PDB file of C-alpha atoms in Angstrom:
ATOM      1  CA  MET A   1       4.411  -1.356 -12.075  1.00 77.00           C
ATOM      2  CA  LEU A   2       2.498  -0.579  -8.884  1.00 80.00           C
ATOM      3  CA  PRO A   3      -1.280  -0.099  -8.926  1.00 78.00           C
ATOM      4  CA  LYS A   4      -2.728   3.390  -9.165  1.00 82.00           C
ATOM      5  CA  LEU A   5      -5.022   4.599  -6.405  1.00 82.00           C
ATOM      6  CA  GLY A   6      -8.426   6.035  -7.012  1.00 83.00           C
ATOM      7  CA  GLU A   7      -9.115   9.662  -6.223  1.00 85.00           C
ATOM      8  CA  LEU A   8      -8.945  10.543  -2.530  1.00 80.00           C
ATOM      9  CA  PRO A   9     -11.741  12.520  -0.840  1.00 77.00           C
ATOM     10  CA  LYS A  10     -11.683  16.301  -1.032  1.00 76.00           C
ATOM     11  CA  GLU A  11     -10.161  18.284   1.839  1.00 70.00           C
ATOM     12  CA  ALA A  12     -13.538  19.062   3.429  1.00 63.00           C
ATOM     13  CA  ASP A  13     -14.307  15.329   3.666  1.00 72.00           C
ATOM     14  CA  TRP A  14     -11.418  14.836   6.111  1.00 73.00           C
ATOM     15  CA  GLN A  15     -12.896  17.050   8.865  1.00 77.00           C
ATOM     16  CA  GLY A  16     -14.127  14.095  10.953  1.00 79.00           C
ATOM     17  CA  VAL A  17     -10.907  12.090  10.623  1.00 82.00           C
ATOM     18  CA  ASP A  18      -8.123  12.485  13.166  1.00 85.00           C
ATOM     19  CA  GLN A  19      -4.953  14.111  11.859  1.00 87.00           C
ATOM     20  CA  GLU A  20      -2.704  11.075  12.301  1.00 89.00           C
ATOM     21  CA  ALA A  21      -4.966   8.843  10.206  1.00 87.00           C
ATOM     22  CA  GLU A  22      -5.428  11.588   7.630  1.00 86.00           C
ATOM     23  CA  ALA A  23      -1.667  12.066   7.330  1.00 89.00           C
ATOM     24  CA  ARG A  24      -1.079   8.326   6.822  1.00 91.00           C
ATOM     25  CA  VAL A  25      -3.722   8.136   4.098  1.00 90.00           C
ATOM     26  CA  LEU A  26      -2.536  11.258   2.295  1.00 88.00           C
ATOM     27  CA  LYS A  27       1.113  10.165   2.483  1.00 93.00           C
ATOM     28  CA  PHE A  28       0.454   6.756   0.932  1.00 93.00           C
ATOM     29  CA  PRO A  29       0.100   7.954  -2.704  1.00 92.00           C
ATOM     30  CA  LEU A  30       3.504   9.626  -2.303  1.00 93.00           C
ATOM     31  CA  GLU A  31       4.927   6.308  -1.067  1.00 94.00           C
ATOM     32  CA  LEU A  32       3.530   4.607  -4.178  1.00 93.00           C
ATOM     33  CA  GLU A  33       5.001   7.275  -6.452  1.00 93.00           C
ATOM     34  CA  HIS A  34       8.392   6.962  -4.757  1.00 94.00           C
ATOM     35  CA  GLY A  35       8.199   3.184  -5.072  1.00 93.00           C
ATOM     36  CA  GLN A  36       7.359   3.409  -8.767  1.00 93.00           C
ATOM     37  CA  ARG A  37      10.422   5.576  -9.323  1.00 94.00           C
ATOM     38  CA  GLY A  38      12.530   3.054  -7.428  1.00 92.00           C
ATOM     39  CA  ILE A  39      11.232   0.273  -9.657  1.00 92.00           C
ATOM     40  CA  ARG A  40      12.112   2.183 -12.834  1.00 92.00           C
ATOM     41  CA  PHE A  41      15.568   2.941 -11.422  1.00 93.00           C
ATOM     42  CA  HIS A  42      16.219  -0.698 -10.527  1.00 91.00           C
ATOM     43  CA  TRP A  43      15.185  -1.917 -13.978  1.00 92.00           C
ATOM     44  CA  GLU A  44      17.846   0.370 -15.456  1.00 94.00           C
ATOM     45  CA  ILE A  45      20.790  -0.466 -13.183  1.00 94.00           C
ATOM     46  CA  VAL A  46      20.542  -4.062 -11.940  1.00 94.00           C
ATOM     47  CA  SER A  47      19.972  -7.485 -13.438  1.00 93.00           C
ATOM     48  CA  PRO A  48      16.404  -8.503 -14.296  1.00 92.00           C
ATOM     49  CA  ASP A  49      16.402 -11.047 -11.433  1.00 93.00           C
ATOM     50  CA  GLU A  50      17.455  -8.392  -8.919  1.00 93.00           C
ATOM     51  CA  ALA A  51      14.884  -5.945 -10.300  1.00 92.00           C
ATOM     52  CA  VAL A  52      12.103  -8.521  -9.961  1.00 92.00           C
ATOM     53  CA  MET A  53      13.149  -9.274  -6.368  1.00 92.00           C
ATOM     54  CA  TYR A  54      13.123  -5.549  -5.554  1.00 92.00           C
ATOM     55  CA  CYS A  55       9.652  -5.160  -7.106  1.00 91.00           C
ATOM     56  CA  VAL A  56       8.234  -8.130  -5.191  1.00 89.00           C
ATOM     57  CA  GLU A  57       9.631  -6.912  -1.869  1.00 90.00           C
ATOM     58  CA  LEU A  58       8.455  -3.343  -2.457  1.00 92.00           C
ATOM     59  CA  ALA A  59       4.960  -4.409  -3.520  1.00 89.00           C
ATOM     60  CA  GLY A  60       4.676  -6.613  -0.425  1.00 88.00           C
ATOM     61  CA  SER A  61       5.856  -3.831   1.855  1.00 90.00           C
ATOM     62  CA  LEU A  62       3.446  -1.306   0.358  1.00 92.00           C
ATOM     63  CA  GLY A  63       0.618  -3.841   0.502  1.00 89.00           C
ATOM     64  CA  LEU A  64       1.217  -4.388   4.214  1.00 89.00           C
ATOM     65  CA  GLN A  65       1.343  -0.621   4.723  1.00 92.00           C
ATOM     66  CA  ALA A  66      -2.007  -0.226   2.936  1.00 91.00           C
ATOM     67  CA  LEU A  67      -3.541  -2.983   5.070  1.00 88.00           C
ATOM     68  CA  ALA A  68      -2.262  -1.306   8.244  1.00 90.00           C
ATOM     69  CA  ILE A  69      -3.843   2.002   7.206  1.00 92.00           C
ATOM     70  CA  ALA A  70      -7.137   0.251   6.424  1.00 90.00           C
ATOM     71  CA  ASP A  71      -7.037  -1.605   9.761  1.00 90.00           C
ATOM     72  CA  THR A  72      -6.484   1.659  11.639  1.00 91.00           C
ATOM     73  CA  LEU A  73      -9.390   3.373   9.888  1.00 90.00           C
ATOM     74  CA  ARG A  74     -11.704   0.405  10.419  1.00 90.00           C
ATOM     75  CA  ARG A  75     -10.833   0.156  14.108  1.00 90.00           C
ATOM     76  CA  ARG A  76     -11.130   3.893  14.824  1.00 89.00           C
ATOM     77  CA  TYR A  77     -14.337   4.459  12.918  1.00 88.00           C
ATOM     78  CA  GLY A  78     -16.104   1.120  13.362  1.00 90.00           C
ATOM     79  CA  LEU A  79     -16.001   0.209   9.690  1.00 87.00           C
ATOM     80  CA  GLU A  80     -16.618  -3.385   8.695  1.00 88.00           C
ATOM     81  CA  ALA A  81     -13.792  -5.434   7.255  1.00 81.00           C
ATOM     82  CA  LEU A  82     -13.875  -6.026   3.534  1.00 76.00           C
ATOM     83  CA  ASN A  83     -14.803  -9.646   2.903  1.00 76.00           C
ATOM     84  CA  LEU A  84     -13.806 -10.685  -0.578  1.00 71.00           C
ATOM     85  CA  ALA A  85     -15.281 -13.836  -2.077  1.00 72.00           C
ATOM     86  CA  ILE A  86     -11.870 -15.413  -2.614  1.00 74.00           C
ATOM     87  CA  ASP A  87      -9.888 -17.894  -0.578  1.00 75.00           C
ATOM     88  CA  TRP A  88      -6.572 -16.074  -0.236  1.00 72.00           C
ATOM     89  CA  ASN A  89      -4.941 -14.694   2.900  1.00 75.00           C
ATOM     90  CA  PHE A  90      -3.485 -11.338   1.813  1.00 69.00           C
ATOM     91  CA  ARG A  91      -1.723 -10.639   5.088  1.00 72.00           C
ATOM     92  CA  GLU A  92      -0.009 -14.004   5.124  1.00 77.00           C
ATOM     93  CA  SER A  93       1.100 -13.691   1.496  1.00 74.00           C
ATOM     94  CA  LEU A  94       2.353 -10.126   1.842  1.00 72.00           C
ATOM     95  CA  GLY A  95       4.227 -10.870   5.058  1.00 70.00           C
ATOM     96  CA  ARG A  96       6.004 -13.929   3.673  1.00 68.00           C
ATOM     97  CA  PRO A  97       9.639 -13.330   2.686  1.00 64.00           C
ATOM     98  CA  SER A  98      10.261 -13.407  -1.052  1.00 57.00           C
ATOM     99  CA  ARG A  99      12.323 -16.244  -2.475  1.00 54.00           C
TER     100      ARG A  99
END
């Protein structure tokens, strides 16, 4: 199962954001929903090993997409990067091919 997103800002809150960035952010929940449907479908039609592989690849792809959206917003609007107090390179892990 893919993670659920929190509530997105109301329409009026997007007035200062360029349309391309807004479209990418607003499209992402639809990508997650589509991915979740794909996961359910795979669990019904393929072997458990194949379903797990599909889930891992999809989660990695969506994670990289989310990071790209965040990078774009941070760069365009001068937002600071999120510094988590953990020693794990998300980008490296998400970009690594699954086994």
